């Protein structure tokens, strides 16, 4: 039995590291974040990193390499460092869970293969993992590097550790606007892709219409990528404020433009997800007020056979 487990482990790791070798590195001004001293005290920062693309009227807005800030390390480094799990143990756990009853929290089920995008302190992912009792079918991602999370969200490291202990794969440096090209994620078809409160950042002196276009570009490119990553009956969930300026983003129109349809919209109450904290992006450990909000569920258009 020991020889079989060793063989399985070797095969899985060989395939895993071959995929990493093919994955392009991503440049960052803070690549050294991943070398942080783990004993360093948490430091709260309330600064907003510069946006790489501040001119929303330029043709460059349509570039698929759209970036928001420069605090991410290389994706492939994070894959290796954050997910040192025993492949044989993961296979065994999945087999044990195969016969377990489904567990639900609101519209999410333990049997669904999920991708969570744009996580802040990973508290939403942890909430789902606790409700399911396991996270072997979950992949939780952030645009931010591990070092950035360490400095800015005091509970991020604890949450990430809990997710990994429950079998979740945690990845950093994942850009929602080009994730379909990722060397690992691009090969998976998910039942649910979840993006809570997408936001392209703040520019205090930027005109409102220009801000709106920047946010719409983020969501449009996210939809374009997510569409390629769901299975035939999969859904893309975007939780979004449902009043004022946020309504003008027109999520339904953006989704339709890339071939997605709105299946349902339901009120969102963060108290339905115990432990979830709605963190501001781009640094700081404060929570933002998210009422009123809705979860918008999008799916592929059904194909009618002739």
Short mmCIF file of C-alpha atoms in Angstrom, two decimals:
data_model
loop_
_atom_site.label_atom_id
_atom_site.label_comp_id
_atom_site.label_asym_id
_atom_site.label_seq_id
_atom_site.Cartn_x
_atom_site.Cartn_y
_atom_site.Cartn_z
CA UNK A 1 0.00 0.00 0.00
CA UNK A 2 2.86 2.38 0.85
CA UNK A 3 4.38 1.85 -2.60
CA UNK A 4 1.05 2.62 -4.29
CA UNK A 5 0.61 5.85 -2.33
CA UNK A 6 4.19 6.90 -3.16
CA UNK A 7 3.56 6.19 -6.85
CA UNK A 8 0.34 8.22 -6.88
CA UNK A 9 2.02 11.09 -5.07
CA UNK A 10 4.94 11.11 -7.51
CA UNK A 11 2.66 11.11 -10.57
CA UNK A 12 0.49 13.95 -9.27
CA UNK A 13 3.43 16.10 -8.24
CA UNK A 14 5.18 15.53 -11.59
CA UNK A 15 2.07 16.72 -13.44
CA UNK A 16 1.68 19.65 -11.06
CA UNK A 17 5.23 20.96 -11.40
CA UNK A 18 5.22 20.48 -15.18
CA UNK A 19 2.19 22.75 -15.35
CA UNK A 20 4.00 25.31 -13.19
CA UNK A 21 6.98 25.34 -15.56
CA UNK A 22 4.62 26.30 -18.38
CA UNK A 23 2.99 29.08 -16.38
CA UNK A 24 4.34 32.58 -17.17
CA UNK A 25 5.65 34.62 -14.26
CA UNK A 26 3.98 37.92 -13.42
CA UNK A 27 6.04 41.00 -12.68
CA UNK A 28 5.57 42.88 -9.44
CA UNK A 29 7.12 45.68 -7.51
CA UNK A 30 6.50 43.70 -4.31
CA UNK A 31 7.64 40.24 -5.27
CA UNK A 32 9.65 40.21 -2.04
CA UNK A 33 6.31 40.19 -0.13
CA UNK A 34 6.33 36.42 -0.28
CA UNK A 35 9.58 36.38 1.67
CA UNK A 36 8.06 38.19 4.68
CA UNK A 37 9.22 37.18 8.13
CA UNK A 38 6.30 35.10 9.47
CA UNK A 39 6.99 36.45 12.96
CA UNK A 40 6.52 40.07 11.87
CA UNK A 41 3.68 41.86 13.61
CA UNK A 42 0.59 42.75 11.60
CA UNK A 43 0.72 46.30 10.31
CA UNK A 44 -2.48 48.07 9.25
CA UNK A 45 -2.06 50.22 6.17
CA UNK A 46 -4.73 52.59 4.92
CA UNK A 47 -3.12 53.71 1.69
CA UNK A 48 -4.49 53.05 -1.74
CA UNK A 49 -1.93 51.67 -4.24
CA UNK A 50 -1.75 53.48 -7.55
CA UNK A 51 -3.88 52.23 -10.38
CA UNK A 52 -1.82 51.22 -13.35
CA UNK A 53 -4.41 52.54 -15.80
CA UNK A 54 -5.77 55.89 -14.68
CA UNK A 55 -6.94 57.11 -18.07
CA UNK A 56 -10.23 55.29 -18.65
CA UNK A 57 -10.79 57.03 -21.98
CA UNK A 58 -7.77 55.44 -23.65
CA UNK A 59 -7.88 52.47 -25.96
CA UNK A 60 -5.70 50.63 -23.45
CA UNK A 61 -8.80 50.07 -21.29
CA UNK A 62 -9.78 47.21 -23.56
CA UNK A 63 -6.48 45.43 -23.09
CA UNK A 64 -7.02 42.02 -21.49
CA UNK A 65 -3.96 42.65 -19.29
CA UNK A 66 -5.97 45.20 -17.28
CA UNK A 67 -4.38 45.72 -13.87
CA UNK A 68 -5.51 47.51 -10.73
CA UNK A 69 -2.39 47.65 -8.55
CA UNK A 70 1.09 46.29 -8.33
CA UNK A 71 1.11 44.28 -5.10
CA UNK A 72 0.98 40.76 -6.45
CA UNK A 73 3.85 38.31 -6.51
CA UNK A 74 4.15 35.56 -9.06
CA UNK A 75 1.18 33.26 -9.29
CA UNK A 76 3.33 30.17 -9.67
CA UNK A 77 5.34 30.89 -6.51
CA UNK A 78 2.09 31.18 -4.56
CA UNK A 79 0.79 27.91 -5.98
CA UNK A 80 3.83 26.08 -4.65
CA UNK A 81 4.10 27.83 -1.30
CA UNK A 82 0.42 27.94 -0.35
CA UNK A 83 -0.64 24.45 -1.34
CA UNK A 84 1.87 21.93 -0.05
CA UNK A 85 -0.75 19.23 0.49
CA UNK A 86 -0.29 15.49 0.36
CA UNK A 87 -2.01 14.44 -2.91
CA UNK A 88 -2.74 10.94 -1.57
CA UNK A 89 -4.39 12.41 1.53
CA UNK A 90 -6.56 14.68 -0.63
CA UNK A 91 -7.65 11.74 -2.80
CA UNK A 92 -8.53 9.75 0.31
CA UNK A 93 -10.55 12.63 1.77
CA UNK A 94 -12.51 13.12 -1.45
CA UNK A 95 -13.40 9.43 -1.48
CA UNK A 96 -14.58 9.65 2.12
CA UNK A 97 -16.74 12.67 1.32
CA UNK A 98 -18.21 11.13 -1.82
CA UNK A 99 -20.81 9.22 0.19
CA UNK A 100 -21.46 12.04 2.67
CA UNK A 101 -24.80 13.91 2.53
CA UNK A 102 -24.86 17.30 0.81
CA UNK A 103 -24.60 20.36 3.02
CA UNK A 104 -26.09 23.72 2.11
CA UNK A 105 -25.63 27.33 3.10
CA UNK A 106 -28.12 29.51 1.25
CA UNK A 107 -27.66 28.72 -2.48
CA UNK A 108 -24.28 27.00 -2.11
CA UNK A 109 -23.82 23.26 -1.75
CA UNK A 110 -20.91 21.09 -0.66
CA UNK A 111 -21.12 19.02 -3.86
CA UNK A 112 -20.51 22.03 -6.12
CA UNK A 113 -17.03 22.69 -7.48
CA UNK A 114 -16.45 26.36 -6.64
CA UNK A 115 -14.06 29.11 -7.58
CA UNK A 116 -14.03 32.20 -5.38
CA UNK A 117 -12.52 35.30 -6.98
CA UNK A 118 -11.26 38.54 -5.47
CA UNK A 119 -11.24 37.42 -1.84
CA UNK A 120 -10.12 39.98 0.76
CA UNK A 121 -9.37 38.32 4.09
CA UNK A 122 -10.85 34.99 2.85
CA UNK A 123 -13.62 35.13 5.48
CA UNK A 124 -16.33 34.29 2.93
CA UNK A 125 -14.46 31.19 1.79
CA UNK A 126 -13.97 30.11 5.40
CA UNK A 127 -17.69 30.55 6.06
CA UNK A 128 -18.53 28.16 3.21
CA UNK A 129 -15.85 25.66 4.25
CA UNK A 130 -17.19 25.53 7.79
CA UNK A 131 -20.76 25.08 6.58
CA UNK A 132 -19.68 22.22 4.28
CA UNK A 133 -17.34 20.62 6.80
CA UNK A 134 -14.71 20.38 4.05
CA UNK A 135 -13.31 22.52 1.24
CA UNK A 136 -11.83 19.93 -1.11
CA UNK A 137 -14.08 21.17 -3.94
CA UNK A 138 -13.19 24.82 -3.41
CA UNK A 139 -10.51 27.03 -4.92
CA UNK A 140 -10.22 30.41 -3.19
CA UNK A 141 -8.21 33.19 -4.84
CA UNK A 142 -7.07 36.76 -4.30
CA UNK A 143 -5.51 39.35 -6.55
CA UNK A 144 -3.33 40.41 -3.63
CA UNK A 145 -0.08 38.68 -2.76
CA UNK A 146 0.33 36.76 0.48
CA UNK A 147 2.62 39.48 1.86
CA UNK A 148 0.07 42.19 1.14
CA UNK A 149 -2.64 40.18 2.91
CA UNK A 150 -0.32 39.58 5.85
CA UNK A 151 0.24 43.31 6.33
CA UNK A 152 -3.29 44.51 5.68
CA UNK A 153 -5.81 41.96 7.00
CA UNK A 154 -5.14 40.71 10.52
CA UNK A 155 -7.21 37.53 10.12
CA UNK A 156 -6.16 36.63 6.57
CA UNK A 157 -3.37 34.24 7.55
CA UNK A 158 -5.55 32.43 10.08
CA UNK A 159 -8.35 32.09 7.53
CA UNK A 160 -6.00 30.82 4.83
CA UNK A 161 -4.53 28.25 7.22
CA UNK A 162 -8.01 26.99 8.08
CA UNK A 163 -8.97 26.73 4.41
CA UNK A 164 -5.87 24.72 3.58
CA UNK A 165 -6.43 22.44 6.57
CA UNK A 166 -9.92 21.73 5.20
CA UNK A 167 -8.54 20.83 1.77
CA UNK A 168 -9.09 24.11 -0.08
CA UNK A 169 -6.59 25.26 -2.70
CA UNK A 170 -5.63 28.90 -2.04
CA UNK A 171 -4.03 30.92 -4.84
CA UNK A 172 -2.76 34.50 -4.89
CA UNK A 173 -2.04 36.86 -7.77
CA UNK A 174 -5.13 35.68 -9.67
CA UNK A 175 -6.41 38.41 -11.98
CA UNK A 176 -10.16 38.01 -12.58
CA UNK A 177 -9.81 39.66 -15.99
CA UNK A 178 -7.51 36.96 -17.41
CA UNK A 179 -7.97 33.94 -15.15
CA UNK A 180 -9.19 31.70 -18.00
CA UNK A 181 -5.58 31.69 -19.24
CA UNK A 182 -4.20 30.54 -15.90
CA UNK A 183 -2.07 27.39 -16.16
CA UNK A 184 -4.12 25.54 -13.53
CA UNK A 185 -7.54 27.20 -13.27
CA UNK A 186 -8.05 27.37 -17.02
CA UNK A 187 -8.24 23.58 -17.23
CA UNK A 188 -11.09 23.25 -14.69
CA UNK A 189 -14.83 23.61 -15.28
CA UNK A 190 -16.64 24.92 -12.22
CA UNK A 191 -20.23 24.63 -11.02
CA UNK A 192 -20.09 28.04 -9.35
CA UNK A 193 -17.79 31.03 -9.78
CA UNK A 194 -18.33 33.64 -7.07
CA UNK A 195 -17.19 37.27 -7.08
CA UNK A 196 -18.41 39.35 -4.14
CA UNK A 197 -18.52 43.12 -4.54
CA UNK A 198 -16.18 43.61 -7.51
CA UNK A 199 -14.59 47.04 -7.50
CA UNK A 200 -11.83 48.59 -9.60
CA UNK A 201 -10.58 50.98 -6.91
CA UNK A 202 -10.96 54.62 -5.95
CA UNK A 203 -9.72 57.77 -7.64
CA UNK A 204 -11.06 60.77 -5.76
CA UNK A 205 -10.53 63.26 -8.58
CA UNK A 206 -11.87 61.01 -11.35
CA UNK A 207 -15.19 61.99 -12.99
CA UNK A 208 -18.13 59.72 -12.13
CA UNK A 209 -18.68 58.55 -15.69
CA UNK A 210 -15.04 57.57 -16.05
CA UNK A 211 -15.21 55.63 -12.77
CA UNK A 212 -18.28 53.79 -13.96
CA UNK A 213 -16.59 52.76 -17.22
CA UNK A 214 -13.58 51.46 -15.28
CA UNK A 215 -15.77 49.32 -13.03
CA UNK A 216 -17.73 48.07 -16.03
CA UNK A 217 -14.52 47.07 -17.77
CA UNK A 218 -13.49 44.99 -14.77
CA UNK A 219 -16.83 43.17 -14.65
CA UNK A 220 -17.06 42.72 -18.40
CA UNK A 221 -13.63 41.08 -18.59
CA UNK A 222 -14.46 38.97 -15.54
CA UNK A 223 -17.65 37.72 -17.23
CA UNK A 224 -15.72 36.96 -20.42
CA UNK A 225 -13.22 34.80 -18.51
CA UNK A 226 -15.71 33.16 -16.16
CA UNK A 227 -17.92 32.12 -19.07
CA UNK A 228 -15.10 29.91 -20.34
CA UNK A 229 -14.64 28.29 -16.93
CA UNK A 230 -18.13 27.08 -15.99
CA UNK A 231 -19.71 23.83 -17.06
CA UNK A 232 -22.91 23.63 -19.10
CA UNK A 233 -25.18 24.12 -16.08
CA UNK A 234 -22.76 26.26 -14.09
CA UNK A 235 -23.50 29.67 -12.67
CA UNK A 236 -21.56 32.89 -12.17
CA UNK A 237 -22.57 34.74 -9.00
CA UNK A 238 -21.84 38.42 -8.55
CA UNK A 239 -22.90 40.03 -5.28
CA UNK A 240 -23.26 43.77 -5.79
CA UNK A 241 -24.80 46.81 -4.16
CA UNK A 242 -28.25 47.44 -5.60
CA UNK A 243 -28.76 51.18 -5.26
CA UNK A 244 -27.59 54.52 -6.64
CA UNK A 245 -24.31 54.62 -8.54
CA UNK A 246 -23.93 50.85 -8.43
CA UNK A 247 -27.15 50.18 -10.33
CA UNK A 248 -25.77 52.19 -13.24
CA UNK A 249 -23.08 49.56 -13.79
CA UNK A 250 -25.76 47.49 -15.56
CA UNK A 251 -24.53 43.99 -14.75
CA UNK A 252 -27.23 42.35 -16.85
CA UNK A 253 -26.21 44.28 -19.96
CA UNK A 254 -22.53 43.55 -19.44
CA UNK A 255 -23.27 39.84 -19.05
CA UNK A 256 -25.49 39.73 -22.14
CA UNK A 257 -22.74 41.34 -24.21
CA UNK A 258 -20.50 38.30 -23.63
CA UNK A 259 -23.25 35.69 -24.03
CA UNK A 260 -24.53 35.23 -20.49
CA UNK A 261 -28.11 35.49 -19.23
CA UNK A 262 -29.43 36.59 -15.87
CA UNK A 263 -31.10 33.56 -14.26
CA UNK A 264 -32.05 35.03 -10.91
CA UNK A 265 -31.36 37.88 -8.50
CA UNK A 266 -31.82 37.43 -4.76
CA UNK A 267 -31.35 39.82 -1.82
CA UNK A 268 -28.00 39.45 -0.06
CA UNK A 269 -27.70 39.59 3.71
CA UNK A 270 -24.18 39.10 5.04
CA UNK A 271 -25.60 37.71 8.31
CA UNK A 272 -26.62 34.61 6.32
CA UNK A 273 -22.89 33.87 6.11
CA UNK A 274 -21.53 33.74 9.69
CA UNK A 275 -18.06 35.19 10.04
CA UNK A 276 -18.04 36.94 6.66
CA UNK A 277 -16.48 40.41 6.70
CA UNK A 278 -16.89 42.80 3.76
CA UNK A 279 -13.37 44.21 3.56
CA UNK A 280 -12.31 47.26 1.61
CA UNK A 281 -9.86 46.35 -1.14
CA UNK A 282 -6.45 47.93 -1.72
CA UNK A 283 -5.45 47.86 1.92
CA UNK A 284 -6.97 48.59 5.29
CA UNK A 285 -8.82 46.22 7.58
CA UNK A 286 -12.13 48.05 7.76
CA UNK A 287 -15.52 46.63 6.76
CA UNK A 288 -17.85 48.45 4.38
CA UNK A 289 -21.62 48.73 4.64
CA UNK A 290 -23.16 46.43 2.03
CA UNK A 291 -26.89 47.09 2.41
CA UNK A 292 -28.82 46.95 0.12
CA UNK A 293 -27.18 44.32 -2.06
CA UNK A 294 -28.20 41.43 -4.28
CA UNK A 295 -26.59 38.29 -5.60
CA UNK A 296 -27.00 38.13 -9.37
CA UNK A 297 -26.84 34.65 -10.86
CA UNK A 298 -25.77 34.32 -14.49
CA UNK A 299 -25.57 31.28 -16.72
CA UNK A 300 -25.06 30.21 -20.31
CA UNK A 301 -27.88 30.57 -22.80
CA UNK A 302 -29.59 27.25 -23.34
CA UNK A 303 -28.99 25.63 -26.71
CA UNK A 304 -32.08 24.26 -28.43
CA UNK A 305 -31.38 21.23 -30.59
CA UNK A 306 -32.94 21.34 -34.07
#
